Amino acid sequence: MNSLSAKRMQTSTRGFTLVEMVTVILILGILVVGVSSFILFGTRIFVESSSVDQVLSQSRFAVERMTRELRSALPNSLRVNTDSLTYQCIEFVPIEASTTYLSMPIAPNATALMGTVILNATDKIKENQYIWIYPLTDSDVYNSARQKRAQIKTFPPLGEPPNLANQVTLTFMGSTRFAEASPRQRIYFASAPVSYCFEKASSGNELTLKRYTGYGFNVSQPTPAHMSSGVLMAQSVANVLSNSADLPLILTPSSLVNNAMVHLQPRFNVNGETFQYRHQVQVINVP
């Protein structure tokens, strides 16, 4: 083997020097730190944006659900109860059907067990349902002392004899006489009240929004503790109940010239940022 071949073999089998290895390790370390920082930053942005999107979605759904139900509320059935430390609730009775009555036992006429209304096959009426005629206050809705409410016992199947031209005779649970007649002969049908409550969460200062139903009619507006377990509608509500200027909802009662108005203004907090709804819901139904 000549000297040139030996020199080439020596050159081809030579390894990395210590300086080269340290340099490569440093470069790889810098690249790893840069890439990991980029990945962590992107992951944090994704998590935060997902949290914001979740709160936006649930808040939008809750406000839209409340708006739809409030618009279909029985006239003068809205009432609000606020505890500056723990909750604010709005209660109302969603209308399931409404129509015109033809004959009803109304003062000063005698009490009776039956009344006649006009109904279509699509009207959602059923046994044990309640009816109202000319409710002017929330007491007329929730308290039967001044007779504005009665309960249905039976009625003929819609579209079958003895119904004539959609005239249906309702039988009441007991002998009934309504206190006043409706100027437009309106009659409303509903089954149960509904409450939306902004409640202080078990931990922290934020509020949750829950929907309650199935607890029946009460003369005095019930508190969340006296209602059935509510359905969670939204979280991360940041309103302060002790601040009258920061309540999540305000009720403007109806008058002779104005319909009832609910001002929804829940404020939500997510990742240190706050956004607030300012939504007015007009209850368009009248007695």
mmCIF file with all atom_site columns, C-alpha atoms in Angstrom, residues 167-279:
data_model
loop_
_atom_site.group_PDB
_atom_site.id
_atom_site.type_symbol
_atom_site.label_atom_id
_atom_site.label_alt_id
_atom_site.label_comp_id
_atom_site.label_asym_id
_atom_site.label_entity_id
_atom_site.label_seq_id
_atom_site.pdbx_PDB_ins_code
_atom_site.Cartn_x
_atom_site.Cartn_y
_atom_site.Cartn_z
_atom_site.occupancy
_atom_site.B_iso_or_equiv
_atom_site.pdbx_formal_charge
_atom_site.auth_seq_id
_atom_site.auth_comp_id
_atom_site.auth_asym_id
_atom_site.auth_atom_id
_atom_site.pdbx_PDB_model_num
ATOM 1   C CA . GLN A 1 167 ? -116.379 25.201 19.179 1.00 0.00 ? 167 GLN A CA 1
ATOM 2   C CA . VAL A 1 168 ? -115.132 23.198 22.160 1.00 0.00 ? 168 VAL A CA 1
ATOM 3   C CA . THR A 1 169 ? -116.760 22.921 25.569 1.00 0.00 ? 169 THR A CA 1
ATOM 4   C CA . LEU A 1 170 ? -114.278 22.797 28.437 1.00 0.00 ? 170 LEU A CA 1
ATOM 5   C CA . THR A 1 171 ? -115.161 21.200 31.759 1.00 0.00 ? 171 THR A CA 1
ATOM 6   C CA . PHE A 1 172 ? -113.454 22.745 34.796 1.00 0.00 ? 172 PHE A CA 1
ATOM 7   C CA . MET A 1 173 ? -112.112 20.992 37.874 1.00 0.00 ? 173 MET A CA 1
ATOM 8   C CA . GLY A 1 174 ? -114.666 22.780 40.018 1.00 0.00 ? 174 GLY A CA 1
ATOM 9   C CA . SER A 1 175 ? -117.457 25.287 39.858 1.00 0.00 ? 175 SER A CA 1
ATOM 10  C CA . THR A 1 176 ? -115.903 28.473 38.451 1.00 0.00 ? 176 THR A CA 1
ATOM 11  C CA . ARG A 1 177 ? -116.719 32.132 37.947 1.00 0.00 ? 177 ARG A CA 1
ATOM 12  C CA . PHE A 1 178 ? -114.109 34.473 36.484 1.00 0.00 ? 178 PHE A CA 1
ATOM 13  C CA . ALA A 1 179 ? -113.792 37.905 38.060 1.00 0.00 ? 179 ALA A CA 1
ATOM 14  C CA . GLU A 1 180 ? -113.688 39.968 34.850 1.00 0.00 ? 180 GLU A CA 1
ATOM 15  C CA . ALA A 1 181 ? -114.295 39.584 31.144 1.00 0.00 ? 181 ALA A CA 1
ATOM 16  C CA . SER A 1 182 ? -111.584 40.255 28.595 1.00 0.00 ? 182 SER A CA 1
ATOM 17  C CA . PRO A 1 183 ? -112.458 43.182 26.308 1.00 0.00 ? 183 PRO A CA 1
ATOM 18  C CA . ARG A 1 184 ? -111.284 41.063 23.350 1.00 0.00 ? 184 ARG A CA 1
ATOM 19  C CA . GLN A 1 185 ? -112.560 37.774 24.778 1.00 0.00 ? 185 GLN A CA 1
ATOM 20  C CA . ARG A 1 186 ? -109.006 36.411 24.989 1.00 0.00 ? 186 ARG A CA 1
ATOM 21  C CA . ILE A 1 187 ? -108.251 33.220 26.883 1.00 0.00 ? 187 ILE A CA 1
ATOM 22  C CA . TYR A 1 188 ? -104.794 31.751 27.530 1.00 0.00 ? 188 TYR A CA 1
ATOM 23  C CA . PHE A 1 189 ? -103.699 28.153 28.174 1.00 0.00 ? 189 PHE A CA 1
ATOM 24  C CA . ALA A 1 190 ? -100.547 27.111 30.084 1.00 0.00 ? 190 ALA A CA 1
ATOM 25  C CA . SER A 1 191 ? -99.316  24.342 32.364 1.00 0.00 ? 191 SER A CA 1
ATOM 26  C CA . ALA A 1 192 ? -96.543  25.527 34.677 1.00 0.00 ? 192 ALA A CA 1
ATOM 27  C CA . PRO A 1 193 ? -94.357  28.536 35.512 1.00 0.00 ? 193 PRO A CA 1
ATOM 28  C CA . VAL A 1 194 ? -90.681  28.791 34.558 1.00 0.00 ? 194 VAL A CA 1
ATOM 29  C CA . SER A 1 195 ? -87.857  30.581 36.362 1.00 0.00 ? 195 SER A CA 1
ATOM 30  C CA . TYR A 1 196 ? -84.422  31.710 35.190 1.00 0.00 ? 196 TYR A CA 1
ATOM 31  C CA . CYS A 1 197 ? -82.025  32.342 38.072 1.00 0.00 ? 197 CYS A CA 1
ATOM 32  C CA . PHE A 1 198 ? -78.596  33.951 38.161 1.00 0.00 ? 198 PHE A CA 1
ATOM 33  C CA . GLU A 1 199 ? -77.036  32.260 41.181 1.00 0.00 ? 199 GLU A CA 1
ATOM 34  C CA . LYS A 1 200 ? -73.736  32.657 42.961 1.00 0.00 ? 200 LYS A CA 1
ATOM 35  C CA . ALA A 1 201 ? -71.496  29.675 42.213 1.00 0.00 ? 201 ALA A CA 1
ATOM 36  C CA . SER A 1 202 ? -70.333  27.405 45.006 1.00 0.00 ? 202 SER A CA 1
ATOM 37  C CA . SER A 1 203 ? -66.802  28.769 44.641 1.00 0.00 ? 203 SER A CA 1
ATOM 38  C CA . GLY A 1 204 ? -65.591  32.203 43.584 1.00 0.00 ? 204 GLY A CA 1
ATOM 39  C CA . ASN A 1 205 ? -67.612  35.317 42.865 1.00 0.00 ? 205 ASN A CA 1
ATOM 40  C CA . GLU A 1 206 ? -68.987  34.345 39.450 1.00 0.00 ? 206 GLU A CA 1
ATOM 41  C CA . LEU A 1 207 ? -72.631  33.483 38.802 1.00 0.00 ? 207 LEU A CA 1
ATOM 42  C CA . THR A 1 208 ? -74.302  30.647 36.951 1.00 0.00 ? 208 THR A CA 1
ATOM 43  C CA . LEU A 1 209 ? -77.587  30.815 35.035 1.00 0.00 ? 209 LEU A CA 1
ATOM 44  C CA . LYS A 1 210 ? -80.096  27.997 35.670 1.00 0.00 ? 210 LYS A CA 1
ATOM 45  C CA . ARG A 1 211 ? -83.584  27.264 34.358 1.00 0.00 ? 211 ARG A CA 1
ATOM 46  C CA . TYR A 1 212 ? -86.215  25.851 36.736 1.00 0.00 ? 212 TYR A CA 1
ATOM 47  C CA . THR A 1 213 ? -89.642  24.352 36.047 1.00 0.00 ? 213 THR A CA 1
ATOM 48  C CA . GLY A 1 214 ? -91.974  21.706 37.448 1.00 0.00 ? 214 GLY A CA 1
ATOM 49  C CA . TYR A 1 215 ? -92.320  23.292 40.897 1.00 0.00 ? 215 TYR A CA 1
ATOM 50  C CA . GLY A 1 216 ? -95.938  24.470 40.554 1.00 0.00 ? 216 GLY A CA 1
ATOM 51  C CA . PHE A 1 217 ? -97.690  27.753 41.267 1.00 0.00 ? 217 PHE A CA 1
ATOM 52  C CA . ASN A 1 218 ? -96.821  29.730 44.403 1.00 0.00 ? 218 ASN A CA 1
ATOM 53  C CA . VAL A 1 219 ? -98.445  32.885 45.756 1.00 0.00 ? 219 VAL A CA 1
ATOM 54  C CA . SER A 1 220 ? -95.008  34.250 46.662 1.00 0.00 ? 220 SER A CA 1
ATOM 55  C CA . GLN A 1 221 ? -92.177  33.902 44.169 1.00 0.00 ? 221 GLN A CA 1
ATOM 56  C CA . PRO A 1 222 ? -90.052  30.887 45.210 1.00 0.00 ? 222 PRO A CA 1
ATOM 57  C CA . THR A 1 223 ? -86.302  30.972 45.722 1.00 0.00 ? 223 THR A CA 1
ATOM 58  C CA . PRO A 1 224 ? -83.894  28.526 44.007 1.00 0.00 ? 224 PRO A CA 1
ATOM 59  C CA . ALA A 1 225 ? -83.761  26.491 47.220 1.00 0.00 ? 225 ALA A CA 1
ATOM 60  C CA . HIS A 1 226 ? -87.530  25.885 47.036 1.00 0.00 ? 226 HIS A CA 1
ATOM 61  C CA . MET A 1 227 ? -87.580  24.813 43.384 1.00 0.00 ? 227 MET A CA 1
ATOM 62  C CA . SER A 1 228 ? -86.611  21.551 41.737 1.00 0.00 ? 228 SER A CA 1
ATOM 63  C CA . SER A 1 229 ? -83.034  21.068 40.576 1.00 0.00 ? 229 SER A CA 1
ATOM 64  C CA . GLY A 1 230 ? -82.339  23.531 37.790 1.00 0.00 ? 230 GLY A CA 1
ATOM 65  C CA . VAL A 1 231 ? -80.796  22.974 34.381 1.00 0.00 ? 231 VAL A CA 1
ATOM 66  C CA . LEU A 1 232 ? -77.479  24.765 33.883 1.00 0.00 ? 232 LEU A CA 1
ATOM 67  C CA . MET A 1 233 ? -77.731  27.233 30.994 1.00 0.00 ? 233 MET A CA 1
ATOM 68  C CA . ALA A 1 234 ? -74.565  29.348 31.297 1.00 0.00 ? 234 ALA A CA 1
ATOM 69  C CA . GLN A 1 235 ? -71.511  29.901 33.477 1.00 0.00 ? 235 GLN A CA 1
ATOM 70  C CA . SER A 1 236 ? -68.899  32.613 34.065 1.00 0.00 ? 236 SER A CA 1
ATOM 71  C CA . VAL A 1 237 ? -71.457  35.391 34.654 1.00 0.00 ? 237 VAL A CA 1
ATOM 72  C CA . ALA A 1 238 ? -69.613  38.321 36.221 1.00 0.00 ? 238 ALA A CA 1
ATOM 73  C CA . ASN A 1 239 ? -72.453  40.635 37.323 1.00 0.00 ? 239 ASN A CA 1
ATOM 74  C CA . VAL A 1 240 ? -72.418  41.846 40.942 1.00 0.00 ? 240 VAL A CA 1
ATOM 75  C CA . LEU A 1 241 ? -75.796  41.263 42.613 1.00 0.00 ? 241 LEU A CA 1
ATOM 76  C CA . SER A 1 242 ? -75.085  43.754 45.388 1.00 0.00 ? 242 SER A CA 1
ATOM 77  C CA . ASN A 1 243 ? -74.679  46.527 42.790 1.00 0.00 ? 243 ASN A CA 1
ATOM 78  C CA . SER A 1 244 ? -78.091  47.703 41.580 1.00 0.00 ? 244 SER A CA 1
ATOM 79  C CA . ALA A 1 245 ? -76.462  49.186 38.476 1.00 0.00 ? 245 ALA A CA 1
ATOM 80  C CA . ASP A 1 246 ? -74.896  45.854 37.516 1.00 0.00 ? 246 ASP A CA 1
ATOM 81  C CA . LEU A 1 247 ? -77.806  43.422 37.859 1.00 0.00 ? 247 LEU A CA 1
ATOM 82  C CA . PRO A 1 248 ? -78.067  40.830 35.062 1.00 0.00 ? 248 PRO A CA 1
ATOM 83  C CA . LEU A 1 249 ? -81.734  41.657 34.390 1.00 0.00 ? 249 LEU A CA 1
ATOM 84  C CA . ILE A 1 250 ? -84.208  44.476 35.041 1.00 0.00 ? 250 ILE A CA 1
ATOM 85  C CA . LEU A 1 251 ? -87.994  44.254 34.664 1.00 0.00 ? 251 LEU A CA 1
ATOM 86  C CA . THR A 1 252 ? -90.088  47.214 33.549 1.00 0.00 ? 252 THR A CA 1
ATOM 87  C CA . PRO A 1 253 ? -93.704  46.215 34.330 1.00 0.00 ? 253 PRO A CA 1
ATOM 88  C CA . SER A 1 254 ? -96.498  46.749 31.840 1.00 0.00 ? 254 SER A CA 1
ATOM 89  C CA . SER A 1 255 ? -98.769  49.783 32.057 1.00 0.00 ? 255 SER A CA 1
ATOM 90  C CA . LEU A 1 256 ? -101.859 51.061 30.289 1.00 0.00 ? 256 LEU A CA 1
ATOM 91  C CA . VAL A 1 257 ? -99.711  52.349 27.420 1.00 0.00 ? 257 VAL A CA 1
ATOM 92  C CA . ASN A 1 258 ? -96.648  50.052 27.443 1.00 0.00 ? 258 ASN A CA 1
ATOM 93  C CA . ASN A 1 259 ? -95.995  46.319 27.331 1.00 0.00 ? 259 ASN A CA 1
ATOM 94  C CA . ALA A 1 260 ? -93.716  44.730 29.903 1.00 0.00 ? 260 ALA A CA 1
ATOM 95  C CA . MET A 1 261 ? -90.022  44.989 29.065 1.00 0.00 ? 261 MET A CA 1
ATOM 96  C CA . VAL A 1 262 ? -87.163  42.797 30.301 1.00 0.00 ? 262 VAL A CA 1
ATOM 97  C CA . HIS A 1 263 ? -83.672  44.284 30.050 1.00 0.00 ? 263 HIS A CA 1
ATOM 98  C CA . LEU A 1 264 ? -81.142  41.457 29.797 1.00 0.00 ? 264 LEU A CA 1
ATOM 99  C CA . GLN A 1 265 ? -77.613  42.621 30.567 1.00 0.00 ? 265 GLN A CA 1
ATOM 100 C CA . PRO A 1 266 ? -75.564  39.625 31.746 1.00 0.00 ? 266 PRO A CA 1
ATOM 101 C CA . ARG A 1 267 ? -71.814  40.198 31.766 1.00 0.00 ? 267 ARG A CA 1
ATOM 102 C CA . PHE A 1 268 ? -69.497  37.247 31.089 1.00 0.00 ? 268 PHE A CA 1
ATOM 103 C CA . ASN A 1 269 ? -65.851  36.841 32.070 1.00 0.00 ? 269 ASN A CA 1
ATOM 104 C CA . VAL A 1 270 ? -63.379  34.519 30.335 1.00 0.00 ? 270 VAL A CA 1
ATOM 105 C CA . ASN A 1 271 ? -59.574  34.525 30.466 1.00 0.00 ? 271 ASN A CA 1
ATOM 106 C CA . GLY A 1 272 ? -59.554  37.915 32.125 1.00 0.00 ? 272 GLY A CA 1
ATOM 107 C CA . GLU A 1 273 ? -61.671  39.504 29.377 1.00 0.00 ? 273 GLU A CA 1
ATOM 108 C CA . THR A 1 274 ? -65.273  40.658 29.803 1.00 0.00 ? 274 THR A CA 1
ATOM 109 C CA . PHE A 1 275 ? -68.136  41.047 27.336 1.00 0.00 ? 275 PHE A CA 1
ATOM 110 C CA . GLN A 1 276 ? -71.720  42.072 28.067 1.00 0.00 ? 276 GLN A CA 1
ATOM 111 C CA . TYR A 1 277 ? -75.107  41.663 26.403 1.00 0.00 ? 277 TYR A CA 1
ATOM 112 C CA . ARG A 1 278 ? -77.554  44.556 26.374 1.00 0.00 ? 278 ARG A CA 1
ATOM 113 C CA . HIS A 1 279 ? -80.776  43.075 25.094 1.00 0.00 ? 279 HIS A CA 1
#
